CSV table of C-alpha atoms in Angstrom, one decimal:
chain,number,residue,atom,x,y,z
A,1,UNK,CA,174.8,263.2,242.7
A,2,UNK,CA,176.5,261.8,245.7
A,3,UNK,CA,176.6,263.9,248.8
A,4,UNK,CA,180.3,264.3,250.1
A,5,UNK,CA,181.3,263.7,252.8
A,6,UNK,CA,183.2,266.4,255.2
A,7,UNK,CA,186.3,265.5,257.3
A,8,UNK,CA,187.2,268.0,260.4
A,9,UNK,CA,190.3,267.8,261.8
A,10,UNK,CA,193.6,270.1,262.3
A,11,UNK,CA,196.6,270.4,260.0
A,12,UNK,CA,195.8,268.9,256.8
A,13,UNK,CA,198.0,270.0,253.8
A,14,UNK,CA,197.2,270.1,250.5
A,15,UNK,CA,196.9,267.0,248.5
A,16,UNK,CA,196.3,264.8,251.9
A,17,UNK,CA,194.0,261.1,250.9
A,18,UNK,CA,191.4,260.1,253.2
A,19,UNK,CA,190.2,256.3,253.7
A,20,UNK,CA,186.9,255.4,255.0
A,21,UNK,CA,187.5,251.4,256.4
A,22,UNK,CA,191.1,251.2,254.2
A,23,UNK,CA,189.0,252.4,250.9
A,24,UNK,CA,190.4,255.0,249.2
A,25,UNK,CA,187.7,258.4,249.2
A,26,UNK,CA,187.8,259.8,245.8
A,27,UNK,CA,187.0,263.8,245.0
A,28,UNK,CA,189.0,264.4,247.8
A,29,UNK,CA,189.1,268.1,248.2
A,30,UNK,CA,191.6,269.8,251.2
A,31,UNK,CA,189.5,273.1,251.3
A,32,UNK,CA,191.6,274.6,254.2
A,33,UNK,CA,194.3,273.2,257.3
A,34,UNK,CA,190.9,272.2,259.1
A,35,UNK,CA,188.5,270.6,256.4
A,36,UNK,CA,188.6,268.1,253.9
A,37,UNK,CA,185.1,267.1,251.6
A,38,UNK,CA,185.1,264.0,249.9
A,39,UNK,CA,183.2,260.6,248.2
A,40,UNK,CA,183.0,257.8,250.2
A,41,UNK,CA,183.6,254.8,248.1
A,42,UNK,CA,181.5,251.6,248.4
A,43,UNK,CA,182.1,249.1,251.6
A,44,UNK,CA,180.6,246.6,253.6
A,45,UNK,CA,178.0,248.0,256.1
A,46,UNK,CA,179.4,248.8,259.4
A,47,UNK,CA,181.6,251.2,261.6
A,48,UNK,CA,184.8,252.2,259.9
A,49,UNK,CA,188.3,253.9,260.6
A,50,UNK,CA,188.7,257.2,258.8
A,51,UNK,CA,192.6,258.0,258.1
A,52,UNK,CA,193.7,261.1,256.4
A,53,UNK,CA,196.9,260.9,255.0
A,54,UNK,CA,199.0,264.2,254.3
A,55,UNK,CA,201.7,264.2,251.9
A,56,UNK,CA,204.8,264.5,254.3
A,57,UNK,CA,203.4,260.7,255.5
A,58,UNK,CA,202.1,261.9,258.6
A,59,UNK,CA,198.0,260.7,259.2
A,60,UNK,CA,196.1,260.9,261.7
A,61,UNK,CA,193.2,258.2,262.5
A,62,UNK,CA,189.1,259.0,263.9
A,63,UNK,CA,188.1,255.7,264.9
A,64,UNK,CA,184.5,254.4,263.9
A,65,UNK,CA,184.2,257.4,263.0
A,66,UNK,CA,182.1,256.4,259.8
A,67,UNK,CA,179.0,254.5,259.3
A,68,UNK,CA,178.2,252.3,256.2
A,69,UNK,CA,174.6,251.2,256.5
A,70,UNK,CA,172.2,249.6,253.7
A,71,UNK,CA,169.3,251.7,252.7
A,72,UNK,CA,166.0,250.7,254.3
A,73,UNK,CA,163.3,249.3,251.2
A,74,UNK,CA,161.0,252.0,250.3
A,75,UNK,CA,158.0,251.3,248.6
A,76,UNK,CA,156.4,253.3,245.9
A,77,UNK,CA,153.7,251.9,244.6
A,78,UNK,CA,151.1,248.7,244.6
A,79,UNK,CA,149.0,247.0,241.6
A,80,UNK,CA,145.5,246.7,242.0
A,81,UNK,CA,145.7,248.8,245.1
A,82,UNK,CA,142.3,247.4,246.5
A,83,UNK,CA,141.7,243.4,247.3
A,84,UNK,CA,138.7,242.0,248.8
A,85,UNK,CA,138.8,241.3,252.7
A,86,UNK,CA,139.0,237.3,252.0
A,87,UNK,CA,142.8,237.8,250.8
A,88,UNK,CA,143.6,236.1,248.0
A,89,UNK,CA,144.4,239.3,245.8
A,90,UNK,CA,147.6,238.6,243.7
């Protein structure tokens, strides 16, 4: 499962939409005036606007205030897991 992501601010009304870099969040979830969780869709890497949007129009902007970045590799295993010191071990 995705983690969501949480958005603190000051008067958000129900059914408000968030954007992280002019993509639409999904799940978004207003859980009080001050706190919004949602998804953050897939983007380029790189610092982002985020824009909540409340339903009387009014939004208010936090700029760069999200980071896409691409996962560093991670390595699990290796096969043969021993080689001789000359190299050469495919």
């Amino acid at each position: 499962m995705v983690p969501a992501v949480t958005i603190a601010g000051t008067g958000f009304l129900a059914g408000a939409t968030a954007s992280l870099g002019g993509t639409a969040a999904t799940n978004v979830n207003v859980v009080n005036s001050t706190s919004i969780t949602a998804t953050a869709a897939a983007h380029a890497a790189g610092a982002v606007n985020v824009v909540v949007t409340n339903t009387d129009a009014q939004s208010g902007t936090f700029t760069n205030g999200y980071t896409y970045r691409n996962p560093a590799p991670t390595v699990a295993s290796i096969t043969p897991n021993t080689g001789t010191t000359a190299g050469g071990t495919s």
